PDB file of N, CA and C in Angstrom:
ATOM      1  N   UNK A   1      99.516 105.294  69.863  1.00 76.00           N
ATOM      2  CA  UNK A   1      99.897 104.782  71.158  1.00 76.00           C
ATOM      3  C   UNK A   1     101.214 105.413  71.632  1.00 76.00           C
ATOM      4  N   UNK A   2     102.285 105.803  70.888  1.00 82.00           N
ATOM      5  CA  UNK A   2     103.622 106.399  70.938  1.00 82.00           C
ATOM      6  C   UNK A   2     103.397 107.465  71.737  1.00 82.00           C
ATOM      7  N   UNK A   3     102.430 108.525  70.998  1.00 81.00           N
ATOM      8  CA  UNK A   3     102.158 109.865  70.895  1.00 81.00           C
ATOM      9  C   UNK A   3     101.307 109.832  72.257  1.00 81.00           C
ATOM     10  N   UNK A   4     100.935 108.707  72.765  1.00 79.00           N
ATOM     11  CA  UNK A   4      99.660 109.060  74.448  1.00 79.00           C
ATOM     12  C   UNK A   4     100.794 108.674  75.296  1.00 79.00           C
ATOM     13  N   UNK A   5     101.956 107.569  75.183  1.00 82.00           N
ATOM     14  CA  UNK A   5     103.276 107.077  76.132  1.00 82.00           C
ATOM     15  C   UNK A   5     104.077 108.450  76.270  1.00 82.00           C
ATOM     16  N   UNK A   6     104.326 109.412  75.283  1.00 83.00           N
ATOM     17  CA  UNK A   6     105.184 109.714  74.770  1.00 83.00           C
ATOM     18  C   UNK A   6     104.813 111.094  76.061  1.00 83.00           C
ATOM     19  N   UNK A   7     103.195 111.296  75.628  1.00 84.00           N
ATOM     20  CA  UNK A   7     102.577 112.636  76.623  1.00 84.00           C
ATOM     21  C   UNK A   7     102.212 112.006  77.834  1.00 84.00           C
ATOM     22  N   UNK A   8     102.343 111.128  78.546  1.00 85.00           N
ATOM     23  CA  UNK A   8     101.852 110.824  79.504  1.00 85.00           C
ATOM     24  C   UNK A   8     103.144 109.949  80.949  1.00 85.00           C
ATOM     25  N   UNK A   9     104.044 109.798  79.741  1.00 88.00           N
ATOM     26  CA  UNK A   9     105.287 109.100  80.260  1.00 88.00           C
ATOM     27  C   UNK A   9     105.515 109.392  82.008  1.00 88.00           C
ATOM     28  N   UNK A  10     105.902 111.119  82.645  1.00 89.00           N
ATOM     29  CA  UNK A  10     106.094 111.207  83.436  1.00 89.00           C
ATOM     30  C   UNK A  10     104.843 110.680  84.697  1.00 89.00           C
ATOM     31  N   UNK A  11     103.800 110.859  84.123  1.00 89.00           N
ATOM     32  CA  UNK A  11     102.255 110.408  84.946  1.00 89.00           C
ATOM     33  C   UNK A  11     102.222 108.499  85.467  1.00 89.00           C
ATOM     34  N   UNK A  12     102.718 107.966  84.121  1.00 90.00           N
ATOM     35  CA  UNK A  12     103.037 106.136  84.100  1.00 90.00           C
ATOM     36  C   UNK A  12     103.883 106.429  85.279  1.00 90.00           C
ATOM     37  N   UNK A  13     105.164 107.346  85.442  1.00 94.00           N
ATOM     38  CA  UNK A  13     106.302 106.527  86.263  1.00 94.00           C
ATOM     39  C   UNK A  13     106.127 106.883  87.711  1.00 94.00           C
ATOM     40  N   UNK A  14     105.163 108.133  88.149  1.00 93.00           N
ATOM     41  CA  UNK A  14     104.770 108.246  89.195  1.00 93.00           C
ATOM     42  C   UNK A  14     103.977 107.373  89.748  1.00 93.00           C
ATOM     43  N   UNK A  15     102.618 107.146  89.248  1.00 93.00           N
ATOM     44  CA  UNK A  15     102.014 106.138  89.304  1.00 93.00           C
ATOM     45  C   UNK A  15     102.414 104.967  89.361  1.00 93.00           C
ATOM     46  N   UNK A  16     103.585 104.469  89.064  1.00 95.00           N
ATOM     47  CA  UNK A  16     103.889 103.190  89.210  1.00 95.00           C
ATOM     48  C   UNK A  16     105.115 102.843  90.396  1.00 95.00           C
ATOM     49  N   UNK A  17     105.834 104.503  90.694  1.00 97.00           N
ATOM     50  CA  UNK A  17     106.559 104.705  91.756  1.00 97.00           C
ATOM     51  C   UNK A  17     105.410 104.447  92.631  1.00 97.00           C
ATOM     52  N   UNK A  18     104.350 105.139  93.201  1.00 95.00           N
ATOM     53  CA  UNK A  18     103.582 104.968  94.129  1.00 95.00           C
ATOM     54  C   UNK A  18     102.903 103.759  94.439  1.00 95.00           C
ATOM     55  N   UNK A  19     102.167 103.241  93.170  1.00 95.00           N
ATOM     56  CA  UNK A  19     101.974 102.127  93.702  1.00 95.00           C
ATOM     57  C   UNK A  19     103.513 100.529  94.077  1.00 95.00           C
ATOM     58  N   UNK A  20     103.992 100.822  93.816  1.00 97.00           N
ATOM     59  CA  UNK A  20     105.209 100.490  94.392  1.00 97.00           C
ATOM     60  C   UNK A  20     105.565 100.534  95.430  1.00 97.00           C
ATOM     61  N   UNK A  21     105.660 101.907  96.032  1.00 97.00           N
ATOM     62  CA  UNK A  21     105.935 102.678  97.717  1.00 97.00           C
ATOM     63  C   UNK A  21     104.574 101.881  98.549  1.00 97.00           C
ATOM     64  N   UNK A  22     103.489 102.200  98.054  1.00 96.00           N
ATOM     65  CA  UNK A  22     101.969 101.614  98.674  1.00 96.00           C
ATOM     66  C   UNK A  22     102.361  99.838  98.939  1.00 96.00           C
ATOM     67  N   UNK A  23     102.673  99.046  98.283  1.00 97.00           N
ATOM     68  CA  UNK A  23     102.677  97.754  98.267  1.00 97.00           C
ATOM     69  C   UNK A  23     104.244  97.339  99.551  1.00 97.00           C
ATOM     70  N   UNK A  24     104.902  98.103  99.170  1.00 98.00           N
ATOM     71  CA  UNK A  24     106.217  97.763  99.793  1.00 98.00           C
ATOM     72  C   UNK A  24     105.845  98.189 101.703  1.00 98.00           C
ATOM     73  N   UNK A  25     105.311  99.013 101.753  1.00 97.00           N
ATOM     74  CA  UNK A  25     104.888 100.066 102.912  1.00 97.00           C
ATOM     75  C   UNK A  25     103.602  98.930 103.625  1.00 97.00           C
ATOM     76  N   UNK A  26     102.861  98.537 102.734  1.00 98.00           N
ATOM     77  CA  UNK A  26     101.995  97.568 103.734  1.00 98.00           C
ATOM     78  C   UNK A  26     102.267  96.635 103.932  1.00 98.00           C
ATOM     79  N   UNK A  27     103.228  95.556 102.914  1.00 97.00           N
ATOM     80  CA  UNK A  27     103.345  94.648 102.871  1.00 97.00           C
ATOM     81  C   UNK A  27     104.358  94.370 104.854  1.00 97.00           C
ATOM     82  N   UNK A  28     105.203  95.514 104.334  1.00 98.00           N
ATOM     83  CA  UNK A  28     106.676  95.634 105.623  1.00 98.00           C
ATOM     84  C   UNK A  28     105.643  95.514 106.555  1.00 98.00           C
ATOM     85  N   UNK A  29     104.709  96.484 107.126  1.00 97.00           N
ATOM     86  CA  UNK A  29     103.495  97.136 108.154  1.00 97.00           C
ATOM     87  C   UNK A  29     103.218  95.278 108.643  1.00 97.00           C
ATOM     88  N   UNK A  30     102.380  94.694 107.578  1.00 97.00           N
ATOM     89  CA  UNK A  30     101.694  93.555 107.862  1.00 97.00           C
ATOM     90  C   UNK A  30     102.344  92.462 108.348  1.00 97.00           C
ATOM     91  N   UNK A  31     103.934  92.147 107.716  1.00 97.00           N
ATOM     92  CA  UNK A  31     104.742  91.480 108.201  1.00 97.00           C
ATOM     93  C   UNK A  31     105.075  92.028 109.869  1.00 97.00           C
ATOM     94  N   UNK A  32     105.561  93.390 109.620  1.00 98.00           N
ATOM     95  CA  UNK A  32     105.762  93.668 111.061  1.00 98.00           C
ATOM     96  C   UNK A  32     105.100  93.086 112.098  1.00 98.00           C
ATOM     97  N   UNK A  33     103.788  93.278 112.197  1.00 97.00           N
ATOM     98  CA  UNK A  33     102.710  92.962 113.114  1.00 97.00           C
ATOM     99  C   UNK A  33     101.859  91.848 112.601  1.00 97.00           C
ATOM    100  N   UNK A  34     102.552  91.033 111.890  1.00 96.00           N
ATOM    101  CA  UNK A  34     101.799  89.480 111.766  1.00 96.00           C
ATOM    102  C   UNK A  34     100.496  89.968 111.408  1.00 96.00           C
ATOM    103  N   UNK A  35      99.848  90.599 110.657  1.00 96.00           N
ATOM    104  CA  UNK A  35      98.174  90.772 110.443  1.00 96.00           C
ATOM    105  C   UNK A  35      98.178  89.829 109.103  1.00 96.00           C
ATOM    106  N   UNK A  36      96.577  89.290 109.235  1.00 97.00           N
ATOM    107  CA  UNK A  36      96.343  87.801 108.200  1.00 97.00           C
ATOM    108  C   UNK A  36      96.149  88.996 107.317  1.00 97.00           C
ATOM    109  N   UNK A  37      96.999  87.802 105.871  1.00 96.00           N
ATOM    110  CA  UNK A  37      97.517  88.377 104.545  1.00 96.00           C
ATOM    111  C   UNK A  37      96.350  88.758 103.814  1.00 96.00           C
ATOM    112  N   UNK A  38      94.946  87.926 104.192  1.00 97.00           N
ATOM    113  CA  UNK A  38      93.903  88.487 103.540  1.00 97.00           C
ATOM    114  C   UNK A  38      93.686  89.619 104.037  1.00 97.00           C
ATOM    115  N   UNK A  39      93.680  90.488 104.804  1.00 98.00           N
ATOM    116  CA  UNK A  39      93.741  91.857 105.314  1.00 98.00           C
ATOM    117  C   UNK A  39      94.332  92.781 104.238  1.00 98.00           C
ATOM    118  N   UNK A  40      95.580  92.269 104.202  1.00 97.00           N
ATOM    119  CA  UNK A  40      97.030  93.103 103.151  1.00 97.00           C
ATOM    120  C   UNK A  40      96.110  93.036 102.072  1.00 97.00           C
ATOM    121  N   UNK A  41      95.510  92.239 101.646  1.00 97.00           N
ATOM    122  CA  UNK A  41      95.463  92.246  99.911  1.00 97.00           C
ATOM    123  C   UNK A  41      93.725  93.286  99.905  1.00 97.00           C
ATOM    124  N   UNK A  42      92.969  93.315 101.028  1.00 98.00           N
ATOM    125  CA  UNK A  42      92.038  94.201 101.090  1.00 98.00           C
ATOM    126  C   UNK A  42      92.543  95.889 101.378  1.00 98.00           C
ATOM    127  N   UNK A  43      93.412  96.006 102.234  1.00 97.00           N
ATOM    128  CA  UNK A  43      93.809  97.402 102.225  1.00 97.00           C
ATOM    129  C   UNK A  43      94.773  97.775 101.372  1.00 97.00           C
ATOM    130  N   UNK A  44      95.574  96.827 100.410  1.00 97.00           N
ATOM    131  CA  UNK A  44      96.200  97.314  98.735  1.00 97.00           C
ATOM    132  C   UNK A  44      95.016  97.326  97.939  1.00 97.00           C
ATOM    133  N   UNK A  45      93.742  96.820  97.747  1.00 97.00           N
ATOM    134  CA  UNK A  45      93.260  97.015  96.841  1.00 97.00           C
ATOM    135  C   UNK A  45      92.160  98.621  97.396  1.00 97.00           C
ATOM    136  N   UNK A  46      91.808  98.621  98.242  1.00 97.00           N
ATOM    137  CA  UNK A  46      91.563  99.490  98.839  1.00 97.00           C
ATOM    138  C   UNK A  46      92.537 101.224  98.568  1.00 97.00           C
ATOM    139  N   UNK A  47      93.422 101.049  98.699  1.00 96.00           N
ATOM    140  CA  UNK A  47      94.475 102.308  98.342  1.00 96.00           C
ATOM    141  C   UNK A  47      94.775 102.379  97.115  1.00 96.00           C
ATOM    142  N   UNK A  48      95.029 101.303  96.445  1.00 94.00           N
ATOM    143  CA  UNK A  48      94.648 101.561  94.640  1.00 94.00           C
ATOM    144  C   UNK A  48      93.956 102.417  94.298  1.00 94.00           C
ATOM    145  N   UNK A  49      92.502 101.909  94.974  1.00 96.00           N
ATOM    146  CA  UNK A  49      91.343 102.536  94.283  1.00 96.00           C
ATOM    147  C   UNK A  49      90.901 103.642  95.012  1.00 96.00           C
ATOM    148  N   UNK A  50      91.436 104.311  96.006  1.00 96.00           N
ATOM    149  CA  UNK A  50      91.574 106.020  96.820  1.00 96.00           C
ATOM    150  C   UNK A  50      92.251 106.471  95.688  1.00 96.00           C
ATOM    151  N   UNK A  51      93.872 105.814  95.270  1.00 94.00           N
ATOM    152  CA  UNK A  51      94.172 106.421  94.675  1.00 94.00           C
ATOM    153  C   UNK A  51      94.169 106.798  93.174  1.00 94.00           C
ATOM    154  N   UNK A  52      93.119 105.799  92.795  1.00 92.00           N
ATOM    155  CA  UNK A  52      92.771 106.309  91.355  1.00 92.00           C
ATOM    156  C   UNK A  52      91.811 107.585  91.344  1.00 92.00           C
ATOM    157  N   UNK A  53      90.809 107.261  92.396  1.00 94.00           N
ATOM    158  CA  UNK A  53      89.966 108.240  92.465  1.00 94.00           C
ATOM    159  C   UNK A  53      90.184 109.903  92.665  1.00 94.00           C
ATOM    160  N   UNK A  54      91.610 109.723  93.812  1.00 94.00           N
ATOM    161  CA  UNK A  54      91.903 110.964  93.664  1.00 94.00           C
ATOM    162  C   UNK A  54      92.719 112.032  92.869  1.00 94.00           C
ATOM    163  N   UNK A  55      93.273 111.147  92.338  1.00 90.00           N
ATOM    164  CA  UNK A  55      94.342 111.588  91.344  1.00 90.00           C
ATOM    165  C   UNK A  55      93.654 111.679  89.865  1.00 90.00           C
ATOM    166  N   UNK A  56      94.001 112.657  89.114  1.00 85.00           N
ATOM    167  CA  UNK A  56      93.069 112.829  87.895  1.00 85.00           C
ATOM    168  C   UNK A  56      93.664 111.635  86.750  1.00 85.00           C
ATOM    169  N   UNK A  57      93.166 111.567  85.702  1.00 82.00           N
ATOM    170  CA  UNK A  57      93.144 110.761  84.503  1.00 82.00           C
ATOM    171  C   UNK A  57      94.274 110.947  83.755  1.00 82.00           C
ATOM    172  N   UNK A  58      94.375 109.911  83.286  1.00 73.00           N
ATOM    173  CA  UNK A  58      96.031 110.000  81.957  1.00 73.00           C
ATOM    174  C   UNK A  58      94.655 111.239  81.105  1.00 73.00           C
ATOM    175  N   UNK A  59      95.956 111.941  79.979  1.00 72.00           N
ATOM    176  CA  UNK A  59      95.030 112.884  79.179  1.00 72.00           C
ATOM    177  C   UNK A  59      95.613 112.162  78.015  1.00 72.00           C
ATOM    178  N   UNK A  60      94.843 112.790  76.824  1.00 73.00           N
ATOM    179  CA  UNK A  60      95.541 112.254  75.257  1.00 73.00           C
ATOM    180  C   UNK A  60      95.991 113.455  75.072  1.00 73.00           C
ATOM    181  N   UNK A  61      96.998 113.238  73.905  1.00 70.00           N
ATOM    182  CA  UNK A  61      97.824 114.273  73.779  1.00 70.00           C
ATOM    183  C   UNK A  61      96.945 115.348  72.429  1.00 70.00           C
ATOM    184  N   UNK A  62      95.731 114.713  71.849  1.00 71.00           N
ATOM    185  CA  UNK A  62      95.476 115.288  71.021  1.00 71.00           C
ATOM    186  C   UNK A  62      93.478 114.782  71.226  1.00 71.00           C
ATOM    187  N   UNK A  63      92.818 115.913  70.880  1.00 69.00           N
ATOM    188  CA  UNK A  63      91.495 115.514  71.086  1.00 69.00           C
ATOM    189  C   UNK A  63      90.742 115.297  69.497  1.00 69.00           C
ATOM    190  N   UNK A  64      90.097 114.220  69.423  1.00 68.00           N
ATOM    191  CA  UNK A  64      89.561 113.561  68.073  1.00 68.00           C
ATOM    192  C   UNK A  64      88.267 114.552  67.791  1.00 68.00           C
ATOM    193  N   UNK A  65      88.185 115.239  66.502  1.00 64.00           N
ATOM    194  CA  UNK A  65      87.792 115.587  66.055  1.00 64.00           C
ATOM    195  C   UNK A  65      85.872 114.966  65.702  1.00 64.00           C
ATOM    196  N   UNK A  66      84.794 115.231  65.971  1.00 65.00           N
ATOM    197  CA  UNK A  66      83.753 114.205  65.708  1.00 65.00           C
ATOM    198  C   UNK A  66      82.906 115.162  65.042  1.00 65.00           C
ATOM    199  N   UNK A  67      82.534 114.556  63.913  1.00 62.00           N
ATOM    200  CA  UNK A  67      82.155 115.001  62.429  1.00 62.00           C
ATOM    201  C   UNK A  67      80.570 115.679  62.928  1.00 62.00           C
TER     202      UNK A  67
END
């Protein structure tokens, strides 16, 4: 687990910068213009999942060998 944190570290903190920026950015948007909160929580879950899709996969730092 060290060794996948250890290779993947800079990928966690982007990813968690962004979804950060994403939540803060709609949340402000929705407040701004009063739109019902069930809206907000459909277009964050909505941009989550754009952005998992577009962005590639954590990698392992080492590939398992299969006998």
């Amino acid at each position: 687990m060290l060794a996948y944190l250890r290779h993947n570290w800079s990928r966690i903190v982007v990813d968690a910068a962004m979804l950060a920026a994403w939540l803060l950015v709609t949340t402000l948007v929705f407040q701004w213009f009063a739109l019902p909160w069930w809206l907000l929580y459909v277009v964050v879950f909505v941009g989550v999942v754009v952005y998992t899709r577009v962005t590639p996969s954590w990698r392992r730092p080492y590939k398992r060998q299969e006998p």
